[in-house]
Amino acid sequence: MRLGFKVWLDNGGKAFGEGPYQLLMRIEKAGSLRKAAIELEMSYRKAWLLIRRCEERLGIELIERRAGGIAGGGSFLTQPGKELLERYGQFRKEAGKALEGVYKKHFP
Amino acid sequence: MRLGFKVWLDNGGKAFGEGPYQLLMRIEKAGSLRKAAIELEMSYRKAWLLIRRCEERLGIELIERRAGGIAGGGSFLTQPGKELLERYGQFRKEAGKALEGVYKKHFP
Protein backbone atom coordinates (compact mmCIF):
# COMPACT_ATOMS: atom_id res chain seq x y z
CA MET A 1 0.00 0.00 0.00
CA ARG A 2 1.19 3.50 -0.75
CA LEU A 3 -0.01 7.08 -0.74
CA GLY A 4 -1.54 8.56 -3.87
CA PHE A 5 -2.09 12.30 -4.24
CA LYS A 6 -2.69 15.19 -6.60
CA VAL A 7 -2.28 18.89 -5.85
CA TRP A 8 -3.30 21.80 -8.04
CA LEU A 9 -4.04 25.51 -8.03
CA ASP A 10 -7.72 26.24 -8.34
CA ASN A 11 -9.33 29.43 -9.55
CA GLY A 12 -12.89 28.66 -10.57
CA GLY A 13 -11.67 25.26 -11.80
CA LYS A 14 -8.24 23.66 -12.16
CA ALA A 15 -5.83 26.47 -12.99
CA PHE A 16 -2.46 24.69 -12.74
CA GLY A 17 -1.49 21.13 -11.86
CA GLU A 18 0.64 18.18 -12.86
CA GLY A 19 -0.23 18.20 -16.58
CA PRO A 20 0.61 21.87 -17.28
CA TYR A 21 3.66 21.55 -15.02
CA GLN A 22 5.06 18.70 -17.09
CA LEU A 23 4.25 20.57 -20.27
CA LEU A 24 5.97 23.81 -19.19
CA MET A 25 9.03 21.86 -18.00
CA ARG A 26 9.38 20.37 -21.48
CA ILE A 27 8.71 23.65 -23.30
CA GLU A 28 11.51 25.24 -21.28
CA LYS A 29 13.91 22.42 -22.22
CA ALA A 30 12.89 21.91 -25.84
CA GLY A 31 12.07 25.54 -26.67
CA SER A 32 8.97 24.30 -28.48
CA LEU A 33 5.36 23.59 -27.56
CA ARG A 34 5.16 21.15 -30.47
CA LYS A 35 8.14 19.10 -29.24
CA ALA A 36 6.88 19.24 -25.64
CA ALA A 37 3.47 17.92 -26.76
CA ILE A 38 5.10 15.06 -28.69
CA GLU A 39 7.16 14.09 -25.64
CA LEU A 40 3.94 13.84 -23.61
CA GLU A 41 2.13 11.97 -26.41
CA MET A 42 -0.39 14.79 -26.56
CA SER A 43 -1.75 16.51 -29.67
CA TYR A 44 -0.42 20.00 -30.36
CA ARG A 45 -3.97 21.30 -30.18
CA LYS A 46 -4.65 19.71 -26.80
CA ALA A 47 -1.38 21.05 -25.39
CA TRP A 48 -2.11 24.52 -26.74
CA LEU A 49 -5.64 24.53 -25.28
CA LEU A 50 -4.34 23.32 -21.91
CA ILE A 51 -1.86 26.20 -21.72
CA ARG A 52 -4.49 28.71 -22.86
CA ARG A 53 -6.95 27.56 -20.19
CA CYS A 54 -4.27 27.85 -17.51
CA GLU A 55 -3.39 31.33 -18.72
CA GLU A 56 -7.03 32.39 -18.55
CA ARG A 57 -7.61 30.98 -15.08
CA LEU A 58 -4.32 32.28 -13.70
CA GLY A 59 -4.63 35.63 -15.43
CA ILE A 60 -1.01 35.52 -16.66
CA GLU A 61 0.75 34.63 -19.90
CA LEU A 62 2.83 31.51 -19.54
CA ILE A 63 4.45 31.11 -22.96
CA GLU A 64 5.31 33.26 -25.98
CA ARG A 65 5.96 32.37 -29.59
CA ARG A 66 9.36 33.09 -31.06
CA ALA A 67 9.24 34.18 -34.73
CA GLY A 68 10.46 31.69 -37.37
CA GLY A 69 13.79 31.93 -39.21
CA ILE A 70 16.58 29.40 -39.65
CA ALA A 71 15.71 27.64 -36.38
CA GLY A 72 12.01 27.55 -37.37
CA GLY A 73 10.74 29.53 -34.37
CA GLY A 74 9.31 27.93 -31.24
CA SER A 75 7.92 28.76 -27.83
CA PHE A 76 9.52 29.97 -24.65
CA LEU A 77 8.38 30.65 -21.12
CA THR A 78 7.56 34.19 -20.07
CA GLN A 79 9.08 35.50 -16.83
CA PRO A 80 5.80 34.90 -14.91
CA GLY A 81 5.71 31.44 -16.51
CA LYS A 82 9.22 30.66 -15.25
CA GLU A 83 8.38 31.92 -11.78
CA LEU A 84 5.22 29.83 -11.60
CA LEU A 85 7.10 26.72 -12.78
CA GLU A 86 9.75 27.20 -10.11
CA ARG A 87 7.27 27.99 -7.36
CA TYR A 88 4.88 25.16 -8.20
CA GLY A 89 7.83 22.75 -8.44
CA GLN A 90 8.89 23.61 -4.88
CA PHE A 91 5.30 23.47 -3.63
CA ARG A 92 4.76 20.05 -5.24
CA LYS A 93 7.96 18.65 -3.72
CA GLU A 94 7.23 19.89 -0.20
CA ALA A 95 3.58 18.85 -0.48
CA GLY A 96 4.74 15.30 -1.25
CA LYS A 97 7.07 15.24 1.76
CA ALA A 98 4.43 16.64 4.11
CA LEU A 99 1.85 14.13 2.90
CA GLU A 100 4.23 11.18 3.25
CA GLY A 101 4.75 12.16 6.89
CA VAL A 102 1.02 12.33 7.59
CA TYR A 103 0.41 9.09 5.67
CA LYS A 104 3.07 7.16 7.63
CA LYS A 105 1.59 8.38 10.90
CA HIS A 106 -1.85 7.01 10.08
CA PHE A 107 -0.90 3.99 7.96
CA PRO A 108 2.38 2.76 9.46
CA MET B 1 -6.78 31.31 -5.95
CA ARG B 2 -6.91 28.34 -3.64
CA LEU B 3 -5.39 24.92 -3.12
CA GLY B 4 -6.97 21.86 -4.69
CA PHE B 5 -5.98 18.35 -3.65
CA LYS B 6 -6.92 14.69 -3.60
CA VAL B 7 -5.41 11.96 -1.46
CA TRP B 8 -6.01 8.23 -1.70
CA LEU B 9 -4.62 4.85 -0.75
CA ASP B 10 -3.08 3.04 -3.69
CA ASN B 11 -2.54 -0.68 -4.05
CA GLY B 12 -2.08 -1.48 -7.73
CA GLY B 13 -4.63 1.28 -8.48
CA LYS B 14 -6.88 3.47 -6.33
CA ALA B 15 -7.83 1.37 -3.31
CA PHE B 16 -9.57 3.96 -1.11
CA GLY B 17 -10.23 7.66 -1.55
CA GLU B 18 -12.85 10.39 -1.28
CA GLY B 19 -15.66 8.52 -3.10
CA PRO B 20 -15.58 5.33 -1.01
CA TYR B 21 -15.04 7.43 2.14
CA GLN B 22 -18.23 9.41 1.51
CA LEU B 23 -20.08 6.19 0.70
CA LEU B 24 -18.97 4.37 3.87
CA MET B 25 -19.82 7.42 5.99
CA ARG B 26 -23.37 7.32 4.66
CA ILE B 27 -23.71 3.53 4.96
CA GLU B 28 -22.74 3.84 8.62
CA LYS B 29 -25.38 6.53 9.20
CA ALA B 30 -28.17 5.11 7.05
CA GLY B 31 -27.49 1.41 7.67
CA SER B 32 -28.07 0.82 3.97
CA LEU B 33 -25.94 0.79 0.82
CA ARG B 34 -29.02 1.61 -1.22
CA LYS B 35 -29.84 4.73 0.81
CA ALA B 36 -26.18 5.79 0.82
CA ALA B 37 -26.05 5.48 -2.98
CA ILE B 38 -29.22 7.57 -3.38
CA GLU B 39 -27.76 10.29 -1.13
CA LEU B 40 -24.71 10.46 -3.41
CA GLU B 41 -26.87 10.36 -6.58
CA MET B 42 -25.12 7.16 -7.58
CA SER B 43 -26.71 3.97 -8.91
CA TYR B 44 -26.88 1.05 -6.48
CA ARG B 45 -24.82 -1.01 -8.91
CA LYS B 46 -22.08 1.61 -9.19
CA ALA B 47 -21.90 2.00 -5.41
CA TRP B 48 -21.75 -1.76 -4.93
CA LEU B 49 -18.99 -2.15 -7.54
CA LEU B 50 -17.00 0.69 -5.96
CA ILE B 51 -17.09 -0.99 -2.56
CA ARG B 52 -16.23 -4.38 -4.08
CA ARG B 53 -13.20 -2.95 -5.89
CA CYS B 54 -11.97 -1.29 -2.70
CA GLU B 55 -12.40 -4.54 -0.80
CA GLU B 56 -10.37 -6.42 -3.41
CA ARG B 57 -7.55 -3.89 -3.51
CA LEU B 58 -7.43 -3.47 0.26
CA GLY B 59 -7.81 -7.17 0.93
CA ILE B 60 -10.45 -6.58 3.62
CA GLU B 61 -14.24 -6.71 3.81
CA LEU B 62 -15.73 -3.28 4.37
CA ILE B 63 -19.46 -3.94 4.61
CA GLU B 64 -21.79 -6.84 5.39
CA ARG B 65 -25.42 -7.42 4.53
CA ARG B 66 -27.95 -7.73 7.31
CA ALA B 67 -30.72 -10.23 6.55
CA GLY B 68 -34.23 -8.83 5.85
CA GLY B 69 -37.13 -8.91 8.29
CA ILE B 70 -39.41 -6.17 9.52
CA ALA B 71 -36.74 -3.50 8.98
CA GLY B 72 -36.06 -4.87 5.47
CA GLY B 73 -32.38 -5.67 5.98
CA GLY B 74 -29.55 -3.36 5.01
CA SER B 75 -25.80 -3.03 5.15
CA PHE B 76 -23.42 -2.23 7.97
CA LEU B 77 -19.71 -1.65 8.30
CA THR B 78 -17.44 -4.47 9.42
CA GLN B 79 -14.96 -3.78 12.22
CA PRO B 80 -12.06 -3.35 9.72
CA GLY B 81 -14.37 -1.10 7.68
CA LYS B 82 -15.05 1.10 10.71
CA GLU B 83 -11.36 1.27 11.55
CA LEU B 84 -10.44 2.25 7.99
CA LEU B 85 -13.14 4.93 7.93
CA GLU B 86 -11.85 6.42 11.20
CA ARG B 87 -8.21 6.22 10.18
CA TYR B 88 -8.71 7.60 6.69
CA GLY B 89 -10.87 10.41 8.11
CA GLN B 90 -8.04 11.49 10.42
CA PHE B 91 -5.46 11.13 7.65
CA ARG B 92 -7.58 13.21 5.26
CA LYS B 93 -8.06 15.97 7.83
CA GLU B 94 -4.38 16.22 8.75
CA ALA B 95 -3.34 15.95 5.09
CA GLY B 96 -5.50 19.00 4.33
CA LYS B 97 -3.96 21.00 7.19
CA ALA B 98 -0.41 20.06 6.19
CA LEU B 99 -1.05 20.96 2.55
CA GLU B 100 -2.61 24.31 3.44
CA GLY B 101 0.55 25.18 5.34
CA VAL B 102 2.81 24.27 2.42
CA TYR B 103 0.50 26.05 -0.04
CA LYS B 104 0.48 29.31 1.97
CA LYS B 105 4.26 29.23 2.17
CA HIS B 106 4.66 29.08 -1.61
CA PHE B 107 1.58 31.03 -2.69
CA PRO B 108 1.11 33.67 0.00
CSV table of C-alpha atoms in Angstrom, one decimal, chain A:
chain,number,residue,atom,x,y,z
A,1,MET,CA,0.0,0.0,0.0
A,2,ARG,CA,1.2,3.5,-0.7
A,3,LEU,CA,0.0,7.1,-0.7
A,4,GLY,CA,-1.5,8.6,-3.9
A,5,PHE,CA,-2.1,12.3,-4.2
A,6,LYS,CA,-2.7,15.2,-6.6
A,7,VAL,CA,-2.3,18.9,-5.9
A,8,TRP,CA,-3.3,21.8,-8.0
A,9,LEU,CA,-4.0,25.5,-8.0
A,10,ASP,CA,-7.7,26.2,-8.3
A,11,ASN,CA,-9.3,29.4,-9.5
A,12,GLY,CA,-12.9,28.7,-10.6
A,13,GLY,CA,-11.7,25.3,-11.8
A,14,LYS,CA,-8.2,23.7,-12.2
A,15,ALA,CA,-5.8,26.5,-13.0
A,16,PHE,CA,-2.5,24.7,-12.7
A,17,GLY,CA,-1.5,21.1,-11.9
A,18,GLU,CA,0.6,18.2,-12.9
A,19,GLY,CA,-0.2,18.2,-16.6
A,20,PRO,CA,0.6,21.9,-17.3
A,21,TYR,CA,3.7,21.6,-15.0
A,22,GLN,CA,5.1,18.7,-17.1
A,23,LEU,CA,4.3,20.6,-20.3
A,24,LEU,CA,6.0,23.8,-19.2
A,25,MET,CA,9.0,21.9,-18.0
A,26,ARG,CA,9.4,20.4,-21.5
A,27,ILE,CA,8.7,23.6,-23.3
A,28,GLU,CA,11.5,25.2,-21.3
A,29,LYS,CA,13.9,22.4,-22.2
A,30,ALA,CA,12.9,21.9,-25.8
A,31,GLY,CA,12.1,25.5,-26.7
A,32,SER,CA,9.0,24.3,-28.5
A,33,LEU,CA,5.4,23.6,-27.6
A,34,ARG,CA,5.2,21.2,-30.5
A,35,LYS,CA,8.1,19.1,-29.2
A,36,ALA,CA,6.9,19.2,-25.6
A,37,ALA,CA,3.5,17.9,-26.8
A,38,ILE,CA,5.1,15.1,-28.7
A,39,GLU,CA,7.2,14.1,-25.6
A,40,LEU,CA,3.9,13.8,-23.6
A,41,GLU,CA,2.1,12.0,-26.4
A,42,MET,CA,-0.4,14.8,-26.6
A,43,SER,CA,-1.7,16.5,-29.7
A,44,TYR,CA,-0.4,20.0,-30.4
A,45,ARG,CA,-4.0,21.3,-30.2
A,46,LYS,CA,-4.6,19.7,-26.8
A,47,ALA,CA,-1.4,21.1,-25.4
A,48,TRP,CA,-2.1,24.5,-26.7
A,49,LEU,CA,-5.6,24.5,-25.3
A,50,LEU,CA,-4.3,23.3,-21.9
A,51,ILE,CA,-1.9,26.2,-21.7
A,52,ARG,CA,-4.5,28.7,-22.9
A,53,ARG,CA,-7.0,27.6,-20.2
A,54,CYS,CA,-4.3,27.8,-17.5
A,55,GLU,CA,-3.4,31.3,-18.7
A,56,GLU,CA,-7.0,32.4,-18.6
A,57,ARG,CA,-7.6,31.0,-15.1
A,58,LEU,CA,-4.3,32.3,-13.7
A,59,GLY,CA,-4.6,35.6,-15.4
A,60,ILE,CA,-1.0,35.5,-16.7
A,61,GLU,CA,0.7,34.6,-19.9
A,62,LEU,CA,2.8,31.5,-19.5
A,63,ILE,CA,4.5,31.1,-23.0
A,64,GLU,CA,5.3,33.3,-26.0
A,65,ARG,CA,6.0,32.4,-29.6
A,66,ARG,CA,9.4,33.1,-31.1
A,67,ALA,CA,9.2,34.2,-34.7
A,68,GLY,CA,10.5,31.7,-37.4
A,69,GLY,CA,13.8,31.9,-39.2
A,70,ILE,CA,16.6,29.4,-39.6
A,71,ALA,CA,15.7,27.6,-36.4
A,72,GLY,CA,12.0,27.5,-37.4
A,73,GLY,CA,10.7,29.5,-34.4
A,74,GLY,CA,9.3,27.9,-31.2
A,75,SER,CA,7.9,28.8,-27.8
A,76,PHE,CA,9.5,30.0,-24.6
A,77,LEU,CA,8.4,30.6,-21.1
A,78,THR,CA,7.6,34.2,-20.1
A,79,GLN,CA,9.1,35.5,-16.8
A,80,PRO,CA,5.8,34.9,-14.9
A,81,GLY,CA,5.7,31.4,-16.5
A,82,LYS,CA,9.2,30.7,-15.3
A,83,GLU,CA,8.4,31.9,-11.8
A,84,LEU,CA,5.2,29.8,-11.6
A,85,LEU,CA,7.1,26.7,-12.8
A,86,GLU,CA,9.8,27.2,-10.1
A,87,ARG,CA,7.3,28.0,-7.4
A,88,TYR,CA,4.9,25.2,-8.2
A,89,GLY,CA,7.8,22.7,-8.4
A,90,GLN,CA,8.9,23.6,-4.9
A,91,PHE,CA,5.3,23.5,-3.6
A,92,ARG,CA,4.8,20.1,-5.2
A,93,LYS,CA,8.0,18.7,-3.7
A,94,GLU,CA,7.2,19.9,-0.2
A,95,ALA,CA,3.6,18.8,-0.5
A,96,GLY,CA,4.7,15.3,-1.3
A,97,LYS,CA,7.1,15.2,1.8
A,98,ALA,CA,4.4,16.6,4.1
A,99,LEU,CA,1.8,14.1,2.9
A,100,GLU,CA,4.2,11.2,3.2
A,101,GLY,CA,4.7,12.2,6.9
A,102,VAL,CA,1.0,12.3,7.6
A,103,TYR,CA,0.4,9.1,5.7
A,104,LYS,CA,3.1,7.2,7.6
A,105,LYS,CA,1.6,8.4,10.9
A,106,HIS,CA,-1.9,7.0,10.1
A,107,PHE,CA,-0.9,4.0,8.0
A,108,PRO,CA,2.4,2.8,9.5
